[in-house]
Amino acid sequence: MFGGGLAEGTDEPLKRADLAMYQAKAAGRNAMRFFDPQMQAVVSARAALDAGLRDAVQQEQFFLLYQAQVDRLGRLTGAEALVRWQHPQRGQVPPAEFIPQAEESGLILPLGQWVLEAACTQLAEWARQPTMAHLSLAVNVSTRQFHQADFVARVLAALQLSGANPELLKLELTESLLVTHIDDVIAKMCTLKAHGVGFSLDDFGTGYSSLSYLKLLPLDQLKIDQTFVRDLLTDPNDAVIARTIVALGHSLGLKVIAEGVETAAQRDLLAGLACDAYQGYYFGRPVAAAELLNFK
Ligand code: C2E
Ligand code: MG
Ligand code: MG
């Protein structure tokens, strides 16, 4: 187990033992694990991603793409801002590859702050263009970011600094936010709401939502998760879920938007369920702000 013929000190074997112990603990403790090089590879990859993300935050290697949101008639009503990481070696990295880890390491805080400010700047920019001035902008907010003690002040500052209209900013929250500190969450939402900021509940139906909380939250919109939209035409269960979400939303006085709409057939079926708004490749992929100007 020692060094594979290499001359090494005591540090390396101890580190490997430590990693094996960590795995044993992660597996529920009271277990035995041998070190294997794969463990090292996973840990090294994480450390590299963390270091890369840290640099990326400092050097602002991020940019936003915008995906159209349309109403029942297919008219552009706004967009969702989706972050991308322009990695100096790897090129464009999709958020699924770095958001979860940024949440774990806490780097989501400076990253989320950058997104918020960049989005507000874009909103203010649209306000100066007559054809874009009515557009709303949805911004994803991670649970950890929302739980910051000064989150409300940060949002208000971003709005004020950019001059963006709060009525056109829509924060996308996920159901994981509704698990703890619910009173604090409601208080923060109400304060922002009083300033005009809107709220959408993202990936709705995939998490754990207490229906009794749902009616307490000053939400504007439920967003049907794309996993239900994907098989809408082939899986009767998904159609039932979509129908139920629309009915639930409407009975709570909320608008309902479907995400991941890729075909006309999906749009038509959702329209038949009285879904209010749509987002997905059928209408447009996430694009640079300038390209959204060409939306038809
Ligand atoms: P999300 O907020 O649910 O965003 C929707 C995701 O679905 C986006 O992936 C979008 O590109 C993709 N999508 C849109 N239309 C379609 C479609 O018709 N078909 C399919 N198959 N996919 C579609 P993306 O951009 O990779 O983002 C993934 C997730 O990363 C987001 O899910 C969100 O949870 C997170 N994320 C993205 N940007 C941010 C951000 O600025 N802050 C935070 N906290 N999270 C972000
Ligand atoms: Mg979203
Ligand atoms: Mg979503």
Tab-separated table of C-alpha atoms and ligand atoms in Angstrom:
chain	number	residue	atom	x	y	z
A	1	MET	CA	0.000	0.000	0.000
A	2	PHE	CA	3.023	2.242	0.394
A	3	GLY	CA	4.083	4.375	-2.500
A	4	GLY	CA	4.064	1.716	-5.208
A	5	GLY	CA	7.848	1.622	-5.264
A	6	LEU	CA	8.172	5.394	-5.118
A	7	ALA	CA	10.160	6.950	-2.390
A	8	GLU	CA	7.678	8.932	-0.323
A	9	GLY	CA	7.452	10.335	3.163
A	10	THR	CA	4.797	9.714	5.761
A	11	ASP	CA	2.438	12.443	4.544
A	12	GLU	CA	1.160	10.732	1.424
A	13	PRO	CA	0.137	7.402	3.012
A	14	LEU	CA	-1.560	9.306	5.833
A	15	LYS	CA	-3.497	11.419	3.344
A	16	ARG	CA	-4.651	8.281	1.578
A	17	ALA	CA	-5.709	6.723	4.871
A	18	ASP	CA	-7.586	9.902	5.635
A	19	LEU	CA	-9.459	9.755	2.346
A	20	ALA	CA	-10.410	6.123	2.967
A	21	MET	CA	-11.618	7.044	6.445
A	22	TYR	CA	-13.680	9.874	4.984
A	23	GLN	CA	-15.328	7.423	2.600
A	24	ALA	CA	-16.069	5.013	5.438
A	25	LYS	CA	-17.697	7.846	7.385
A	26	ALA	CA	-19.674	8.971	4.373
A	27	ALA	CA	-20.941	5.410	3.963
A	28	GLY	CA	-22.596	5.621	7.374
A	29	ARG	CA	-19.591	5.087	9.676
A	30	ASN	CA	-18.662	1.877	11.427
A	31	ALA	CA	-17.364	0.537	8.123
A	32	MET	CA	-14.095	-0.305	6.451
A	33	ARG	CA	-12.747	1.197	3.248
A	34	PHE	CA	-9.507	0.765	1.361
A	35	PHE	CA	-8.015	3.697	-0.453
A	36	ASP	CA	-8.335	3.483	-4.190
A	37	PRO	CA	-6.898	5.977	-6.690
A	38	GLN	CA	-10.418	6.836	-7.908
A	39	MET	CA	-11.085	8.481	-4.520
A	40	GLN	CA	-8.084	10.673	-5.059
A	41	ALA	CA	-9.234	11.513	-8.586
A	42	VAL	CA	-12.665	12.641	-7.358
A	43	VAL	CA	-11.195	14.781	-4.604
A	44	SER	CA	-8.612	16.305	-6.954
A	45	ALA	CA	-11.253	17.103	-9.570
A	46	ARG	CA	-13.356	18.829	-6.928
A	47	ALA	CA	-10.415	20.804	-5.643
A	48	ALA	CA	-9.523	21.848	-9.205
A	49	LEU	CA	-13.102	22.937	-9.904
A	50	ASP	CA	-13.179	24.874	-6.640
A	51	ALA	CA	-9.921	26.658	-7.422
A	52	GLY	CA	-11.129	27.349	-10.964
A	53	LEU	CA	-14.402	28.747	-9.690
A	54	ARG	CA	-12.612	30.931	-7.187
A	55	ASP	CA	-10.523	32.433	-10.012
A	56	ALA	CA	-13.591	32.689	-12.215
A	57	VAL	CA	-15.428	34.742	-9.606
A	58	GLN	CA	-12.436	37.045	-9.199
A	59	GLN	CA	-11.803	37.418	-12.910
A	60	GLU	CA	-15.493	37.552	-13.825
A	61	GLN	CA	-15.319	34.717	-16.331
A	62	PHE	CA	-19.113	34.486	-16.299
A	63	PHE	CA	-21.717	35.775	-18.681
A	64	LEU	CA	-25.466	35.540	-18.992
A	65	LEU	CA	-27.617	34.082	-21.730
A	66	TYR	CA	-31.293	34.904	-22.036
A	67	GLN	CA	-34.076	32.499	-22.881
A	68	ALA	CA	-37.375	33.845	-24.166
A	69	GLN	CA	-40.559	33.524	-22.141
A	70	VAL	CA	-43.749	33.898	-24.145
A	71	ASP	CA	-47.459	34.239	-23.458
A	72	ARG	CA	-50.297	32.116	-24.886
A	73	LEU	CA	-50.090	33.981	-28.188
A	74	GLY	CA	-46.370	33.388	-28.473
A	75	ARG	CA	-45.522	37.013	-27.763
A	76	LEU	CA	-42.252	37.714	-25.984
A	77	THR	CA	-42.959	38.843	-22.429
A	78	GLY	CA	-39.546	38.428	-20.881
A	79	ALA	CA	-36.609	36.116	-20.445
A	80	GLU	CA	-34.786	33.965	-17.948
A	81	ALA	CA	-31.149	34.795	-17.288
A	82	LEU	CA	-28.980	31.662	-17.369
A	83	VAL	CA	-25.382	31.861	-16.278
A	84	ARG	CA	-22.468	30.458	-18.287
A	85	TRP	CA	-18.854	30.046	-17.337
A	86	GLN	CA	-16.299	30.861	-19.993
A	87	HIS	CA	-13.446	28.689	-18.754
A	88	PRO	CA	-10.029	29.732	-20.103
A	89	GLN	CA	-9.153	26.129	-21.079
A	90	ARG	CA	-12.385	24.179	-21.106
A	91	GLY	CA	-14.483	26.714	-22.978
A	92	GLN	CA	-18.133	27.156	-22.050
A	93	VAL	CA	-19.117	25.182	-18.962
A	94	PRO	CA	-22.851	24.580	-18.373
A	95	PRO	CA	-24.237	25.478	-14.930
A	96	ALA	CA	-25.133	21.892	-14.022
A	97	GLU	CA	-21.382	21.279	-13.832
A	98	PHE	CA	-20.558	24.062	-11.420
A	99	ILE	CA	-23.654	25.451	-9.652
A	100	PRO	CA	-24.070	22.480	-7.281
A	101	GLN	CA	-20.445	22.697	-6.203
A	102	ALA	CA	-20.560	26.477	-5.959
A	103	GLU	CA	-23.497	25.982	-3.617
A	104	GLU	CA	-21.501	23.569	-1.504
A	105	SER	CA	-18.380	25.711	-1.301
A	106	GLY	CA	-20.259	28.967	-0.760
A	107	LEU	CA	-18.901	30.491	-3.986
A	108	ILE	CA	-22.519	30.722	-5.101
A	109	LEU	CA	-22.718	33.866	-2.945
A	110	PRO	CA	-20.319	36.054	-4.956
A	111	LEU	CA	-21.435	34.327	-8.170
A	112	GLY	CA	-25.115	34.885	-7.404
A	113	GLN	CA	-24.397	38.494	-6.541
A	114	TRP	CA	-22.670	38.962	-9.902
A	115	VAL	CA	-25.657	37.388	-11.700
A	116	LEU	CA	-28.083	39.633	-9.858
A	117	GLU	CA	-26.144	42.776	-10.722
A	118	ALA	CA	-25.597	41.752	-14.343
A	119	ALA	CA	-29.301	40.937	-14.733
A	120	CYS	CA	-30.382	44.275	-13.271
A	121	THR	CA	-27.960	46.063	-15.593
A	122	GLN	CA	-29.550	44.237	-18.537
A	123	LEU	CA	-33.054	45.181	-17.381
A	124	ALA	CA	-32.035	48.820	-17.176
A	125	GLU	CA	-30.526	48.510	-20.656
A	126	TRP	CA	-33.809	47.134	-22.050
A	127	ALA	CA	-35.698	49.974	-20.428
A	128	ARG	CA	-33.870	52.343	-22.790
A	129	GLN	CA	-35.016	50.415	-25.888
A	130	PRO	CA	-38.682	50.982	-26.752
A	131	THR	CA	-39.215	47.462	-28.159
A	132	MET	CA	-37.649	45.788	-25.095
A	133	ALA	CA	-38.773	48.071	-22.287
A	134	HIS	CA	-41.743	45.894	-21.291
A	135	LEU	CA	-39.700	42.697	-20.832
A	136	SER	CA	-39.381	41.064	-17.442
A	137	LEU	CA	-36.256	39.205	-16.407
A	138	ALA	CA	-36.273	36.038	-14.322
A	139	VAL	CA	-33.167	35.420	-12.214
A	140	ASN	CA	-32.365	32.125	-10.512
A	141	VAL	CA	-31.573	32.536	-6.840
A	142	SER	CA	-30.017	29.648	-4.961
A	143	THR	CA	-31.315	28.742	-1.538
A	144	ARG	CA	-28.063	29.595	0.147
A	145	GLN	CA	-28.022	32.985	-1.512
A	146	PHE	CA	-31.571	33.762	-0.409
A	147	HIS	CA	-30.724	32.783	3.169
A	148	GLN	CA	-28.025	35.462	3.427
A	149	ALA	CA	-29.017	37.831	6.223
A	150	ASP	CA	-28.681	40.848	3.924
A	151	PHE	CA	-30.245	39.309	0.821
A	152	VAL	CA	-33.108	41.811	0.646
A	153	ALA	CA	-30.722	44.755	0.932
A	154	ARG	CA	-28.529	43.254	-1.800
A	155	VAL	CA	-31.427	42.947	-4.225
A	156	LEU	CA	-32.650	46.457	-3.494
A	157	ALA	CA	-29.127	47.824	-3.894
A	158	ALA	CA	-28.693	46.052	-7.248
A	159	LEU	CA	-31.991	47.524	-8.426
A	160	GLN	CA	-31.149	50.998	-7.244
A	161	LEU	CA	-27.608	51.012	-8.577
A	162	SER	CA	-28.705	49.875	-12.026
A	163	GLY	CA	-31.915	51.870	-12.096
A	164	ALA	CA	-33.854	48.732	-13.113
A	165	ASN	CA	-37.611	48.645	-12.546
A	166	PRO	CA	-38.312	46.228	-9.633
A	167	GLU	CA	-41.669	45.311	-11.222
A	168	LEU	CA	-39.780	43.660	-14.087
A	169	LEU	CA	-37.475	41.592	-11.917
A	170	LYS	CA	-38.680	38.083	-11.135
A	171	LEU	CA	-36.719	35.924	-8.734
A	172	GLU	CA	-36.867	32.183	-9.387
A	173	LEU	CA	-36.784	30.201	-6.168
A	174	THR	CA	-36.819	26.450	-5.720
A	175	GLU	CA	-38.817	24.322	-3.355
A	176	SER	CA	-35.685	23.544	-1.319
A	177	LEU	CA	-35.972	27.099	-0.002
A	178	LEU	CA	-39.235	26.203	1.691
A	179	VAL	CA	-37.817	23.524	3.955
A	180	THR	CA	-36.241	25.588	6.736
A	181	HIS	CA	-36.589	29.082	8.242
A	182	ILE	CA	-39.898	29.497	6.508
A	183	ASP	CA	-40.878	32.563	8.552
A	184	ASP	CA	-37.695	34.315	7.528
A	185	VAL	CA	-38.267	33.336	3.899
A	186	ILE	CA	-41.803	34.723	3.924
A	187	ALA	CA	-40.678	37.957	5.604
A	188	LYS	CA	-37.936	38.506	3.019
A	189	MET	CA	-40.270	37.728	0.142
A	190	CYS	CA	-42.907	40.115	1.489
A	191	THR	CA	-40.400	42.955	1.812
A	192	LEU	CA	-39.170	42.487	-1.758
A	193	LYS	CA	-42.731	42.075	-2.979
A	194	ALA	CA	-43.626	45.399	-1.377
A	195	HIS	CA	-40.938	46.936	-3.603
A	196	GLY	CA	-42.534	45.334	-6.646
A	197	VAL	CA	-40.218	42.339	-7.132
A	198	GLY	CA	-41.971	39.200	-8.404
A	199	PHE	CA	-41.428	35.527	-7.550
A	200	SER	CA	-41.641	32.298	-9.498
A	201	LEU	CA	-41.303	28.812	-8.006
A	202	ASP	CA	-38.886	26.974	-10.328
A	203	ASP	CA	-38.826	23.224	-11.078
A	204	PHE	CA	-42.211	22.974	-9.422
A	205	GLY	CA	-43.332	19.441	-8.676
A	206	THR	CA	-39.871	17.944	-8.263
A	207	GLY	CA	-39.245	19.082	-4.713
A	208	TYR	CA	-41.036	18.939	-1.468
A	209	SER	CA	-43.582	21.688	-1.266
A	210	SER	CA	-45.908	22.012	1.620
A	211	LEU	CA	-49.187	23.159	0.160
A	212	SER	CA	-49.935	25.056	3.356
A	213	TYR	CA	-46.765	27.130	2.824
A	214	LEU	CA	-47.634	27.693	-0.778
A	215	LYS	CA	-50.626	29.798	0.127
A	216	LEU	CA	-48.580	31.862	2.597
A	217	LEU	CA	-45.924	32.843	0.082
A	218	PRO	CA	-46.313	35.994	-1.992
A	219	LEU	CA	-45.639	34.079	-5.219
A	220	ASP	CA	-46.667	35.203	-8.689
A	221	GLN	CA	-45.945	32.124	-10.719
A	222	LEU	CA	-45.391	28.376	-10.629
A	223	LYS	CA	-42.993	26.934	-13.163
A	224	ILE	CA	-43.834	23.397	-14.267
A	225	ASP	CA	-40.595	21.447	-14.281
A	226	GLN	CA	-39.319	20.322	-17.651
A	227	THR	CA	-39.273	16.667	-16.617
A	228	PHE	CA	-43.080	16.726	-16.720
A	229	VAL	CA	-43.158	18.581	-20.021
A	230	ARG	CA	-40.724	16.226	-21.746
A	231	ASP	CA	-43.023	13.192	-21.828
A	232	LEU	CA	-46.288	15.069	-21.774
A	233	LEU	CA	-47.586	13.372	-24.904
A	234	THR	CA	-46.480	9.850	-24.080
A	235	ASP	CA	-46.797	9.551	-20.329
A	236	PRO	CA	-50.361	10.062	-19.092
A	237	ASN	CA	-49.031	10.619	-15.559
A	238	ASP	CA	-47.069	13.659	-16.683
A	239	ALA	CA	-50.124	15.118	-18.367
A	240	VAL	CA	-52.087	14.628	-15.145
A	241	ILE	CA	-49.321	16.290	-13.130
A	242	ALA	CA	-49.174	19.255	-15.513
A	243	ARG	CA	-52.956	19.614	-15.384
A	244	THR	CA	-52.887	19.474	-11.601
A	245	ILE	CA	-50.142	22.098	-11.315
A	246	VAL	CA	-52.058	24.481	-13.578
A	247	ALA	CA	-55.252	23.952	-11.573
A	248	LEU	CA	-53.423	24.352	-8.260
A	249	GLY	CA	-51.668	27.501	-9.436
A	250	HIS	CA	-54.808	29.072	-10.760
A	251	SER	CA	-56.812	28.276	-7.655
A	252	LEU	CA	-54.108	30.025	-5.602
A	253	GLY	CA	-54.280	33.012	-7.927
A	254	LEU	CA	-50.905	32.281	-9.527
A	255	LYS	CA	-49.837	32.258	-13.157
A	256	VAL	CA	-48.294	29.048	-14.477
A	257	ILE	CA	-45.376	28.816	-16.899
A	258	ALA	CA	-44.087	25.598	-18.473
A	259	GLU	CA	-40.354	25.184	-19.063
A	260	GLY	CA	-38.588	22.881	-21.507
A	261	VAL	CA	-41.272	23.181	-24.200
A	262	GLU	CA	-39.621	21.718	-27.289
A	263	THR	CA	-42.481	21.002	-29.702
A	264	ALA	CA	-45.693	22.548	-30.967
A	265	ALA	CA	-47.556	19.468	-29.730
A	266	GLN	CA	-46.350	20.072	-26.165
A	267	ARG	CA	-47.301	23.738	-26.391
A	268	ASP	CA	-50.759	22.863	-27.733
A	269	LEU	CA	-51.407	20.305	-25.044
A	270	LEU	CA	-50.324	22.772	-22.336
A	271	ALA	CA	-52.462	25.486	-23.929
A	272	GLY	CA	-55.381	23.065	-23.661
A	273	LEU	CA	-54.696	22.874	-19.922
A	274	ALA	CA	-54.864	26.693	-19.762
A	275	CYS	CA	-51.155	27.110	-19.053
A	276	ASP	CA	-50.372	30.849	-19.136
A	277	ALA	CA	-46.813	31.068	-20.367
A	278	TYR	CA	-44.086	29.042	-22.041
A	279	GLN	CA	-40.338	28.719	-22.251
A	280	GLY	CA	-38.258	26.212	-24.160
A	281	TYR	CA	-36.282	25.399	-27.281
A	282	TYR	CA	-39.487	25.495	-29.361
A	283	PHE	CA	-39.564	29.247	-28.802
A	284	GLY	CA	-35.873	29.825	-28.480
A	285	ARG	CA	-32.633	28.580	-26.977
A	286	PRO	CA	-30.800	30.679	-24.411
A	287	VAL	CA	-29.059	33.415	-26.433
A	288	ALA	CA	-26.978	36.543	-25.941
A	289	ALA	CA	-28.956	39.661	-25.084
A	290	ALA	CA	-28.366	41.157	-28.532
A	291	GLU	CA	-29.899	38.099	-30.212
A	292	LEU	CA	-33.055	38.327	-28.145
A	293	LEU	CA	-33.741	41.563	-30.031
A	294	ASN	CA	-34.448	39.438	-33.112
A	295	PHE	CA	-37.120	37.364	-31.387
A	296	LYS	CA	-40.166	36.792	-33.547
B	1	C2E	P1	-33.488	26.072	-14.571
B	1	C2E	O1	-33.543	27.366	-13.849
B	1	C2E	O2	-34.641	25.131	-14.395
B	1	C2E	O3	-33.259	26.458	-16.080
B	1	C2E	C1	-33.810	25.757	-17.165
B	1	C2E	C2	-32.762	24.916	-17.833
B	1	C2E	O4	-33.392	24.189	-18.902
B	1	C2E	C3	-31.663	25.708	-18.513
B	1	C2E	O5	-30.493	24.924	-18.472
B	1	C2E	C4	-32.135	25.811	-19.941
B	1	C2E	O6	-31.100	26.041	-20.872
B	1	C2E	C5	-32.755	24.449	-20.129
B	1	C2E	N1	-33.770	24.437	-21.165
B	1	C2E	C6	-34.520	25.477	-21.594
B	1	C2E	N2	-35.390	25.104	-22.538
B	1	C2E	C7	-35.195	23.780	-22.732
B	1	C2E	C8	-35.804	22.804	-23.600
B	1	C2E	O7	-36.712	23.098	-24.384
B	1	C2E	N3	-35.337	21.532	-23.499
B	1	C2E	C9	-34.345	21.188	-22.644
B	1	C2E	N4	-33.959	19.901	-22.623
B	1	C2E	N5	-33.750	22.068	-21.811
B	1	C2E	C10	-34.179	23.349	-21.862
B	1	C2E	P2	-29.126	25.545	-17.993
B	1	C2E	O8	-28.960	26.897	-18.569
B	1	C2E	O9	-28.088	24.515	-18.262
B	1	C2E	O10	-29.338	25.713	-16.430
B	1	C2E	C11	-29.472	24.594	-15.603
B	1	C2E	C12	-29.784	25.014	-14.177
B	1	C2E	O11	-28.694	25.732	-13.615
B	1	C2E	C13	-30.967	25.974	-14.077
B	1	C2E	O12	-32.156	25.279	-14.169
B	1	C2E	C14	-30.708	26.574	-12.713
B	1	C2E	O13	-31.143	25.711	-11.695
B	1	C2E	C15	-29.191	26.644	-12.672
B	1	C2E	N6	-28.785	28.017	-12.991
B	1	C2E	C16	-28.594	28.582	-14.204
B	1	C2E	N7	-28.221	29.869	-14.071
B	1	C2E	C17	-28.209	30.136	-12.743
B	1	C2E	C18	-27.914	31.302	-11.942
B	1	C2E	O14	-27.624	32.380	-12.444
B	1	C2E	N8	-27.989	31.158	-10.580
B	1	C2E	C19	-28.349	29.974	-9.996
B	1	C2E	N9	-28.406	29.911	-8.668
B	1	C2E	N10	-28.632	28.878	-10.703
B	1	C2E	C20	-28.561	28.950	-12.059
B	2	MG	MG	-34.856	28.742	-13.556
B	3	MG	MG	-36.430	24.986	-13.914
